[in-house]
């Protein structure tokens, strides 16, 4: 691989997060080209990905394809069969990060704090969730991101619709205890935890609209949680990411209870890179503007390949 190889920025794809990924990919592509790098964009088609990469003549891939294919190990496996290095975590880590239930089992076995939950399967009987968790509770597809198909259920009358919404997306659905408190996130960049961000929204929870469309979502940086809790979140994020075998960059999401206890929610192995996204926000707080962040992610991957 040459010192300044051709870079394929991979985005789009077939998942429900396609539009967000197109936005992320466009931003990354413009940033890399603005740095004078030889970067081309590819709206991936899974059945044609190998040929798309051959046609691009790229030597390394910058992956910002969110959701299915791009974030579940499939794209990573395709690139590895072609011997093309790529940014971000590998096959197993991305597959585990995408599977919320199995990811939580891994963390729980490692002694890390996670929310209580159970996995529901299409066609199987549904236990009395209200008796198990109380209200409110969350219903969400076990895979996927951007809060697609997620519902906050405040009572029995809302449960059937929440289950229908989640099962319309996939066959495995997660029911989780609702932690009342603060939603927080910690970005990870090259073995370093970025400053935590607390997210506040007037909506019922931090849903797709709050993430990408609303102008009234607030991002607190500094978090307002205090130095001790900030440090605890950063340490937990690094441990959780390491347990999955994550590498290069990612984002770990938390709920922090009213008593100040953090609970791990999930890992985003290919975080958003849009104008509303959290990793760019946290990176800016430590002195990295958006083009510098993109360049850093790319250089981390190049360094990893160079040193094996």
mmCIF file of C-alpha atoms in Angstrom:
data_model
loop_
_atom_site.group_PDB
_atom_site.id
_atom_site.type_symbol
_atom_site.label_atom_id
_atom_site.label_comp_id
_atom_site.label_asym_id
_atom_site.label_seq_id
_atom_site.Cartn_x
_atom_site.Cartn_y
_atom_site.Cartn_z
ATOM 1 C CA UNK A 1 0.000 0.000 0.000
ATOM 2 C CA UNK A 2 1.410 3.355 -1.027
ATOM 3 C CA UNK A 3 1.949 6.254 1.354
ATOM 4 C CA UNK A 4 -1.153 8.025 0.057
ATOM 5 C CA UNK A 5 -3.423 5.267 -1.265
ATOM 6 C CA UNK A 6 -6.746 5.662 -2.996
ATOM 7 C CA UNK A 7 -9.478 5.577 -0.369
ATOM 8 C CA UNK A 8 -12.985 4.192 -0.920
ATOM 9 C CA UNK A 9 -15.511 5.832 1.383
ATOM 10 C CA UNK A 10 -18.246 3.219 1.827
ATOM 11 C CA UNK A 11 -21.744 4.425 2.675
ATOM 12 C CA UNK A 12 -25.422 3.974 1.881
ATOM 13 C CA UNK A 13 -26.367 0.318 1.624
ATOM 14 C CA UNK A 14 -29.766 -1.326 2.097
ATOM 15 C CA UNK A 15 -30.469 -0.814 5.809
ATOM 16 C CA UNK A 16 -33.014 1.427 7.474
ATOM 17 C CA UNK A 17 -30.130 3.743 8.316
ATOM 18 C CA UNK A 18 -29.350 4.358 4.651
ATOM 19 C CA UNK A 19 -30.182 8.071 4.630
ATOM 20 C CA UNK A 20 -28.065 8.748 7.697
ATOM 21 C CA UNK A 21 -25.210 6.783 6.151
ATOM 22 C CA UNK A 22 -25.418 8.771 2.925
ATOM 23 C CA UNK A 23 -25.129 11.940 4.998
ATOM 24 C CA UNK A 24 -22.176 10.533 6.973
ATOM 25 C CA UNK A 25 -20.443 9.282 3.843
ATOM 26 C CA UNK A 26 -20.830 12.567 2.013
ATOM 27 C CA UNK A 27 -19.343 14.470 4.936
ATOM 28 C CA UNK A 28 -16.358 12.117 5.238
ATOM 29 C CA UNK A 29 -15.733 12.106 1.489
ATOM 30 C CA UNK A 30 -15.727 15.915 1.319
ATOM 31 C CA UNK A 31 -13.387 16.109 4.312
ATOM 32 C CA UNK A 32 -10.856 13.660 2.872
ATOM 33 C CA UNK A 33 -10.924 15.287 -0.551
ATOM 34 C CA UNK A 34 -10.540 18.674 1.121
ATOM 35 C CA UNK A 35 -7.333 17.355 2.683
ATOM 36 C CA UNK A 36 -6.039 16.572 -0.782
ATOM 37 C CA UNK A 37 -6.450 12.808 -0.426
ATOM 38 C CA UNK A 38 -7.445 10.558 -3.326
ATOM 39 C CA UNK A 39 -10.883 9.506 -2.088
ATOM 40 C CA UNK A 40 -13.876 8.135 -3.988
ATOM 41 C CA UNK A 41 -17.358 7.398 -2.693
ATOM 42 C CA UNK A 42 -19.166 4.068 -3.075
ATOM 43 C CA UNK A 43 -22.869 3.612 -2.337
ATOM 44 C CA UNK A 44 -22.513 -0.060 -1.555
ATOM 45 C CA UNK A 45 -24.560 -2.808 -3.157
ATOM 46 C CA UNK A 46 -23.879 -5.977 -1.141
ATOM 47 C CA UNK A 47 -24.179 -8.322 -4.134
ATOM 48 C CA UNK A 48 -21.722 -6.194 -6.119
ATOM 49 C CA UNK A 49 -19.403 -4.978 -3.363
ATOM 50 C CA UNK A 50 -16.375 -6.946 -4.493
ATOM 51 C CA UNK A 51 -16.727 -5.644 -8.046
ATOM 52 C CA UNK A 52 -17.365 -2.122 -6.778
ATOM 53 C CA UNK A 53 -14.088 -2.260 -4.873
ATOM 54 C CA UNK A 54 -12.209 -3.622 -7.884
ATOM 55 C CA UNK A 55 -13.661 -0.888 -10.100
ATOM 56 C CA UNK A 56 -12.709 1.815 -7.582
ATOM 57 C CA UNK A 57 -9.043 0.708 -7.563
ATOM 58 C CA UNK A 58 -9.001 1.678 -3.881
ATOM 59 C CA UNK A 59 -6.353 0.301 -1.543
ATOM 60 C CA UNK A 60 -8.158 1.029 1.731
ATOM 61 C CA UNK A 61 -11.807 1.491 2.759
ATOM 62 C CA UNK A 62 -13.229 4.121 5.100
ATOM 63 C CA UNK A 63 -16.443 2.524 6.319
ATOM 64 C CA UNK A 64 -19.367 4.760 7.255
ATOM 65 C CA UNK A 65 -22.088 2.334 6.225
ATOM 66 C CA UNK A 66 -24.448 2.152 9.210
ATOM 67 C CA UNK A 67 -26.731 -0.716 10.156
ATOM 68 C CA UNK A 68 -27.091 -4.054 8.376
ATOM 69 C CA UNK A 69 -24.206 -5.079 6.088
ATOM 70 C CA UNK A 70 -21.926 -2.189 7.067
ATOM 71 C CA UNK A 71 -22.057 -2.653 10.822
ATOM 72 C CA UNK A 72 -22.748 -6.362 11.365
ATOM 73 C CA UNK A 73 -19.575 -7.972 10.050
ATOM 74 C CA UNK A 74 -20.723 -8.699 6.490
ATOM 75 C CA UNK A 75 -18.965 -5.783 4.814
ATOM 76 C CA UNK A 76 -15.883 -6.394 6.935
ATOM 77 C CA UNK A 77 -15.782 -10.051 5.870
ATOM 78 C CA UNK A 78 -16.151 -9.108 2.199
ATOM 79 C CA UNK A 79 -13.255 -6.681 2.427
ATOM 80 C CA UNK A 80 -11.073 -9.209 4.222
ATOM 81 C CA UNK A 81 -11.632 -11.810 1.481
ATOM 82 C CA UNK A 82 -10.284 -9.222 -0.964
ATOM 83 C CA UNK A 83 -7.352 -8.304 1.260
ATOM 84 C CA UNK A 84 -8.518 -4.695 1.508
ATOM 85 C CA UNK A 85 -7.865 -2.999 4.859
ATOM 86 C CA UNK A 86 -10.620 -0.882 6.370
ATOM 87 C CA UNK A 87 -11.323 1.494 9.215
ATOM 88 C CA UNK A 88 -13.021 0.347 12.377
ATOM 89 C CA UNK A 89 -13.618 -2.933 14.147
ATOM 90 C CA UNK A 90 -13.328 -6.385 12.607
ATOM 91 C CA UNK A 91 -15.880 -9.051 11.743
ATOM 92 C CA UNK A 92 -16.534 -10.530 15.183
ATOM 93 C CA UNK A 93 -16.545 -7.243 17.099
ATOM 94 C CA UNK A 94 -18.980 -5.578 14.710
ATOM 95 C CA UNK A 95 -21.279 -8.606 14.703
ATOM 96 C CA UNK A 96 -21.335 -8.672 18.508
ATOM 97 C CA UNK A 97 -21.857 -4.926 18.792
ATOM 98 C CA UNK A 98 -24.867 -5.190 16.466
ATOM 99 C CA UNK A 99 -26.440 -7.932 18.590
ATOM 100 C CA UNK A 100 -27.622 -6.062 21.672
ATOM 101 C CA UNK A 101 -28.695 -9.136 23.652
ATOM 102 C CA UNK A 102 -25.545 -11.204 23.147
ATOM 103 C CA UNK A 103 -23.370 -8.154 23.662
ATOM 104 C CA UNK A 104 -25.000 -7.605 27.039
ATOM 105 C CA UNK A 105 -24.403 -11.244 28.005
ATOM 106 C CA UNK A 106 -20.711 -10.783 27.259
ATOM 107 C CA UNK A 107 -20.559 -7.634 29.355
ATOM 108 C CA UNK A 108 -22.512 -9.188 32.196
ATOM 109 C CA UNK A 109 -20.107 -12.150 32.279
ATOM 110 C CA UNK A 110 -17.237 -9.658 32.489
ATOM 111 C CA UNK A 111 -18.824 -8.001 35.507
ATOM 112 C CA UNK A 112 -19.772 -4.784 33.700
ATOM 113 C CA UNK A 113 -23.062 -3.030 34.589
ATOM 114 C CA UNK A 114 -25.893 -3.563 32.089
ATOM 115 C CA UNK A 115 -29.622 -2.938 32.121
ATOM 116 C CA UNK A 116 -31.912 -5.857 32.954
ATOM 117 C CA UNK A 117 -33.645 -7.345 29.935
ATOM 118 C CA UNK A 118 -34.976 -10.420 28.158
ATOM 119 C CA UNK A 119 -34.986 -11.551 24.546
ATOM 120 C CA UNK A 120 -38.333 -12.173 22.850
ATOM 121 C CA UNK A 121 -38.690 -14.217 19.656
ATOM 122 C CA UNK A 122 -41.387 -13.997 17.037
ATOM 123 C CA UNK A 123 -44.097 -16.571 17.618
ATOM 124 C CA UNK A 124 -43.045 -17.380 21.185
ATOM 125 C CA UNK A 125 -45.242 -16.547 24.168
ATOM 126 C CA UNK A 126 -44.634 -13.143 25.753
ATOM 127 C CA UNK A 127 -44.273 -13.145 29.549
ATOM 128 C CA UNK A 128 -45.881 -10.550 31.776
ATOM 129 C CA UNK A 129 -43.392 -7.798 31.037
ATOM 130 C CA UNK A 130 -45.046 -5.281 33.331
ATOM 131 C CA UNK A 131 -44.725 -7.635 36.287
ATOM 132 C CA UNK A 132 -41.109 -8.381 35.401
ATOM 133 C CA UNK A 133 -39.867 -4.839 34.769
ATOM 134 C CA UNK A 134 -42.564 -2.409 35.870
ATOM 135 C CA UNK A 135 -43.363 0.676 33.816
ATOM 136 C CA UNK A 136 -41.901 2.293 31.828
ATOM 137 C CA UNK A 137 -39.897 -0.228 29.844
ATOM 138 C CA UNK A 138 -38.286 -0.291 26.408
ATOM 139 C CA UNK A 139 -39.045 -2.527 23.449
ATOM 140 C CA UNK A 140 -36.457 -2.535 20.667
ATOM 141 C CA UNK A 141 -35.262 -4.688 17.769
ATOM 142 C CA UNK A 142 -32.269 -6.713 18.904
ATOM 143 C CA UNK A 143 -30.201 -5.609 15.908
ATOM 144 C CA UNK A 144 -29.992 -2.296 14.119
ATOM 145 C CA UNK A 145 -29.476 1.246 15.258
ATOM 146 C CA UNK A 146 -30.634 4.849 15.069
ATOM 147 C CA UNK A 147 -33.477 3.882 17.457
ATOM 148 C CA UNK A 148 -35.488 2.477 14.531
ATOM 149 C CA UNK A 149 -38.393 0.411 15.849
ATOM 150 C CA UNK A 150 -37.717 1.387 19.476
ATOM 151 C CA UNK A 151 -40.612 2.271 21.787
ATOM 152 C CA UNK A 152 -40.783 3.547 25.327
ATOM 153 C CA UNK A 153 -43.790 1.790 26.849
ATOM 154 C CA UNK A 154 -45.415 3.564 29.773
ATOM 155 C CA UNK A 155 -48.261 1.112 30.397
ATOM 156 C CA UNK A 156 -50.015 -2.096 29.258
ATOM 157 C CA UNK A 157 -52.141 -0.328 26.623
ATOM 158 C CA UNK A 158 -49.016 0.586 24.613
ATOM 159 C CA UNK A 159 -47.302 -2.796 24.728
ATOM 160 C CA UNK A 160 -48.941 -4.600 21.786
ATOM 161 C CA UNK A 161 -48.223 -1.754 19.367
ATOM 162 C CA UNK A 162 -44.609 -1.537 20.579
ATOM 163 C CA UNK A 163 -44.109 -5.264 20.009
ATOM 164 C CA UNK A 164 -45.703 -5.064 16.552
ATOM 165 C CA UNK A 165 -43.434 -2.160 15.626
ATOM 166 C CA UNK A 166 -40.277 -3.990 16.701
ATOM 167 C CA UNK A 167 -41.247 -7.372 15.231
ATOM 168 C CA UNK A 168 -42.000 -5.665 11.917
ATOM 169 C CA UNK A 169 -38.252 -5.055 11.671
ATOM 170 C CA UNK A 170 -36.846 -8.396 12.826
ATOM 171 C CA UNK A 171 -37.549 -11.702 14.557
ATOM 172 C CA UNK A 172 -35.682 -10.968 17.791
ATOM 173 C CA UNK A 173 -36.839 -8.187 20.084
ATOM 174 C CA UNK A 174 -35.292 -6.968 23.306
ATOM 175 C CA UNK A 175 -37.319 -5.837 26.310
ATOM 176 C CA UNK A 176 -35.320 -3.732 28.744
ATOM 177 C CA UNK A 177 -35.831 -2.095 32.082
ATOM 178 C CA UNK A 178 -36.026 1.691 31.750
ATOM 179 C CA UNK A 179 -33.367 3.542 33.726
ATOM 180 C CA UNK A 180 -34.653 6.965 34.714
ATOM 181 C CA UNK A 181 -31.867 9.496 34.562
ATOM 182 C CA UNK A 182 -29.421 10.788 31.963
ATOM 183 C CA UNK A 183 -28.510 9.351 28.581
ATOM 184 C CA UNK A 184 -24.778 9.676 27.956
ATOM 185 C CA UNK A 185 -22.302 8.599 25.334
ATOM 186 C CA UNK A 186 -18.533 8.223 25.172
ATOM 187 C CA UNK A 187 -16.583 8.210 21.927
ATOM 188 C CA UNK A 188 -13.456 6.112 21.555
ATOM 189 C CA UNK A 189 -10.593 7.061 19.269
ATOM 190 C CA UNK A 190 -7.351 5.105 19.122
ATOM 191 C CA UNK A 191 -7.579 3.599 22.652
ATOM 192 C CA UNK A 192 -8.581 6.984 24.076
ATOM 193 C CA UNK A 193 -11.961 7.827 25.580
ATOM 194 C CA UNK A 194 -13.284 11.191 24.442
ATOM 195 C CA UNK A 195 -15.213 13.483 26.817
ATOM 196 C CA UNK A 196 -18.671 12.158 27.746
ATOM 197 C CA UNK A 197 -21.718 13.893 26.280
ATOM 198 C CA UNK A 198 -25.107 13.983 27.998
ATOM 199 C CA UNK A 199 -28.121 14.063 25.686
ATOM 200 C CA UNK A 200 -31.374 15.800 26.568
ATOM 201 C CA UNK A 201 -34.538 15.766 24.483
ATOM 202 C CA UNK A 202 -38.103 16.931 25.148
ATOM 203 C CA UNK A 203 -39.313 13.815 23.324
ATOM 204 C CA UNK A 204 -40.174 10.589 25.150
ATOM 205 C CA UNK A 205 -36.637 9.370 24.501
ATOM 206 C CA UNK A 206 -33.680 9.908 22.172
ATOM 207 C CA UNK A 207 -35.407 8.510 19.077
ATOM 208 C CA UNK A 208 -34.637 8.831 15.348
ATOM 209 C CA UNK A 209 -36.234 12.289 15.130
ATOM 210 C CA UNK A 210 -34.320 13.552 18.163
ATOM 211 C CA UNK A 211 -31.069 12.165 16.745
ATOM 212 C CA UNK A 212 -31.228 13.449 13.196
ATOM 213 C CA UNK A 213 -34.073 15.887 12.609
ATOM 214 C CA UNK A 214 -34.985 17.863 15.712
ATOM 215 C CA UNK A 215 -33.433 21.208 16.567
ATOM 216 C CA UNK A 216 -34.389 21.044 20.246
ATOM 217 C CA UNK A 217 -32.147 18.125 21.243
ATOM 218 C CA UNK A 218 -29.479 19.360 23.656
ATOM 219 C CA UNK A 219 -25.951 17.972 23.871
ATOM 220 C CA UNK A 220 -24.166 18.810 27.099
ATOM 221 C CA UNK A 221 -20.394 18.999 26.772
ATOM 222 C CA UNK A 222 -19.060 19.265 29.441
ATOM 223 C CA UNK A 223 -21.588 16.678 30.548
ATOM 224 C CA UNK A 224 -22.501 18.299 33.847
ATOM 225 C CA UNK A 225 -22.124 14.931 35.602
ATOM 226 C CA UNK A 226 -18.934 15.889 37.397
ATOM 227 C CA UNK A 227 -15.354 14.816 36.954
ATOM 228 C CA UNK A 228 -15.592 11.572 38.940
ATOM 229 C CA UNK A 229 -18.573 10.227 36.987
ATOM 230 C CA UNK A 230 -17.107 11.429 33.686
ATOM 231 C CA UNK A 231 -13.963 9.428 34.424
ATOM 232 C CA UNK A 232 -16.021 6.389 35.426
ATOM 233 C CA UNK A 233 -17.917 6.520 32.142
ATOM 234 C CA UNK A 234 -14.702 6.817 30.150
ATOM 235 C CA UNK A 235 -13.132 3.848 31.945
ATOM 236 C CA UNK A 236 -16.276 1.742 31.466
ATOM 237 C CA UNK A 237 -16.441 2.660 27.789
ATOM 238 C CA UNK A 238 -12.879 1.503 27.212
ATOM 239 C CA UNK A 239 -13.508 -1.770 29.080
ATOM 240 C CA UNK A 240 -16.757 -2.456 27.219
ATOM 241 C CA UNK A 241 -15.154 -1.726 23.864
ATOM 242 C CA UNK A 242 -12.183 -3.945 24.676
ATOM 243 C CA UNK A 243 -14.432 -6.836 25.772
ATOM 244 C CA UNK A 244 -15.968 -6.825 22.294
ATOM 245 C CA UNK A 245 -12.567 -6.701 20.651
ATOM 246 C CA UNK A 246 -13.298 -3.256 19.221
ATOM 247 C CA UNK A 247 -10.555 -1.295 17.491
ATOM 248 C CA UNK A 248 -9.764 2.106 15.969
ATOM 249 C CA UNK A 249 -12.894 4.061 16.881
ATOM 250 C CA UNK A 250 -16.446 3.643 18.105
ATOM 251 C CA UNK A 251 -18.990 4.937 20.571
ATOM 252 C CA UNK A 252 -20.403 3.472 23.770
ATOM 253 C CA UNK A 253 -23.862 4.519 24.976
ATOM 254 C CA UNK A 254 -25.027 4.606 28.592
ATOM 255 C CA UNK A 255 -27.914 5.390 30.849
ATOM 256 C CA UNK A 256 -26.953 7.029 34.133
ATOM 257 C CA UNK A 257 -29.493 6.569 36.912
ATOM 258 C CA UNK A 258 -30.723 9.395 39.100
ATOM 259 C CA UNK A 259 -28.410 7.977 41.791
ATOM 260 C CA UNK A 260 -25.425 8.375 39.464
ATOM 261 C CA UNK A 261 -24.946 4.718 38.534
ATOM 262 C CA UNK A 262 -24.004 4.061 34.880
ATOM 263 C CA UNK A 263 -25.453 1.200 32.835
ATOM 264 C CA UNK A 264 -24.110 0.084 29.458
ATOM 265 C CA UNK A 265 -26.602 0.148 26.605
ATOM 266 C CA UNK A 266 -24.724 -0.669 23.413
ATOM 267 C CA UNK A 267 -21.687 -0.051 21.222
ATOM 268 C CA UNK A 268 -21.837 1.715 17.885
ATOM 269 C CA UNK A 269 -18.974 0.266 15.836
ATOM 270 C CA UNK A 270 -19.600 2.682 12.928
ATOM 271 C CA UNK A 271 -20.881 5.872 14.576
ATOM 272 C CA UNK A 272 -22.635 8.637 12.696
ATOM 273 C CA UNK A 273 -20.534 11.329 11.072
ATOM 274 C CA UNK A 274 -23.299 13.842 10.304
ATOM 275 C CA UNK A 275 -23.764 17.431 11.458
ATOM 276 C CA UNK A 276 -25.823 16.095 14.397
ATOM 277 C CA UNK A 277 -23.383 13.306 15.279
ATOM 278 C CA UNK A 278 -21.681 12.830 18.607
ATOM 279 C CA UNK A 279 -18.157 11.630 17.798
ATOM 280 C CA UNK A 280 -17.336 14.807 15.816
ATOM 281 C CA UNK A 281 -18.717 16.860 18.690
ATOM 282 C CA UNK A 282 -16.547 15.107 21.282
ATOM 283 C CA UNK A 283 -13.484 15.196 19.016
ATOM 284 C CA UNK A 284 -13.882 18.934 18.564
ATOM 285 C CA UNK A 285 -13.785 19.330 22.346
ATOM 286 C CA UNK A 286 -10.271 17.843 22.372
ATOM 287 C CA UNK A 287 -9.051 19.963 19.482
ATOM 288 C CA UNK A 288 -9.837 17.816 16.418
ATOM 289 C CA UNK A 289 -11.984 19.443 13.754
ATOM 290 C CA UNK A 290 -13.978 17.229 11.391
ATOM 291 C CA UNK A 291 -11.334 16.820 8.641
ATOM 292 C CA UNK A 292 -8.685 16.096 11.288
ATOM 293 C CA UNK A 293 -10.976 13.483 12.851
ATOM 294 C CA UNK A 294 -11.505 11.758 9.492
ATOM 295 C CA UNK A 295 -7.782 11.839 8.800
ATOM 296 C CA UNK A 296 -7.026 10.426 12.248
ATOM 297 C CA UNK A 297 -9.436 7.490 11.778
ATOM 298 C CA UNK A 298 -7.856 6.736 8.410
ATOM 299 C CA UNK A 299 -4.289 6.980 9.744
ATOM 300 C CA UNK A 300 -5.104 4.632 12.633
ATOM 301 C CA UNK A 301 -6.206 1.981 10.152
ATOM 302 C CA UNK A 302 -3.147 2.549 7.953
ATOM 303 C CA UNK A 303 -0.862 2.251 10.969
ATOM 304 C CA UNK A 304 -2.560 -0.960 12.066
ATOM 305 C CA UNK A 305 -2.053 -2.481 8.623
ATOM 306 C CA UNK A 306 1.558 -1.350 8.443
ATOM 307 C CA UNK A 307 2.423 -2.872 11.793
ATOM 308 C CA UNK A 308 0.339 -6.008 11.319
#
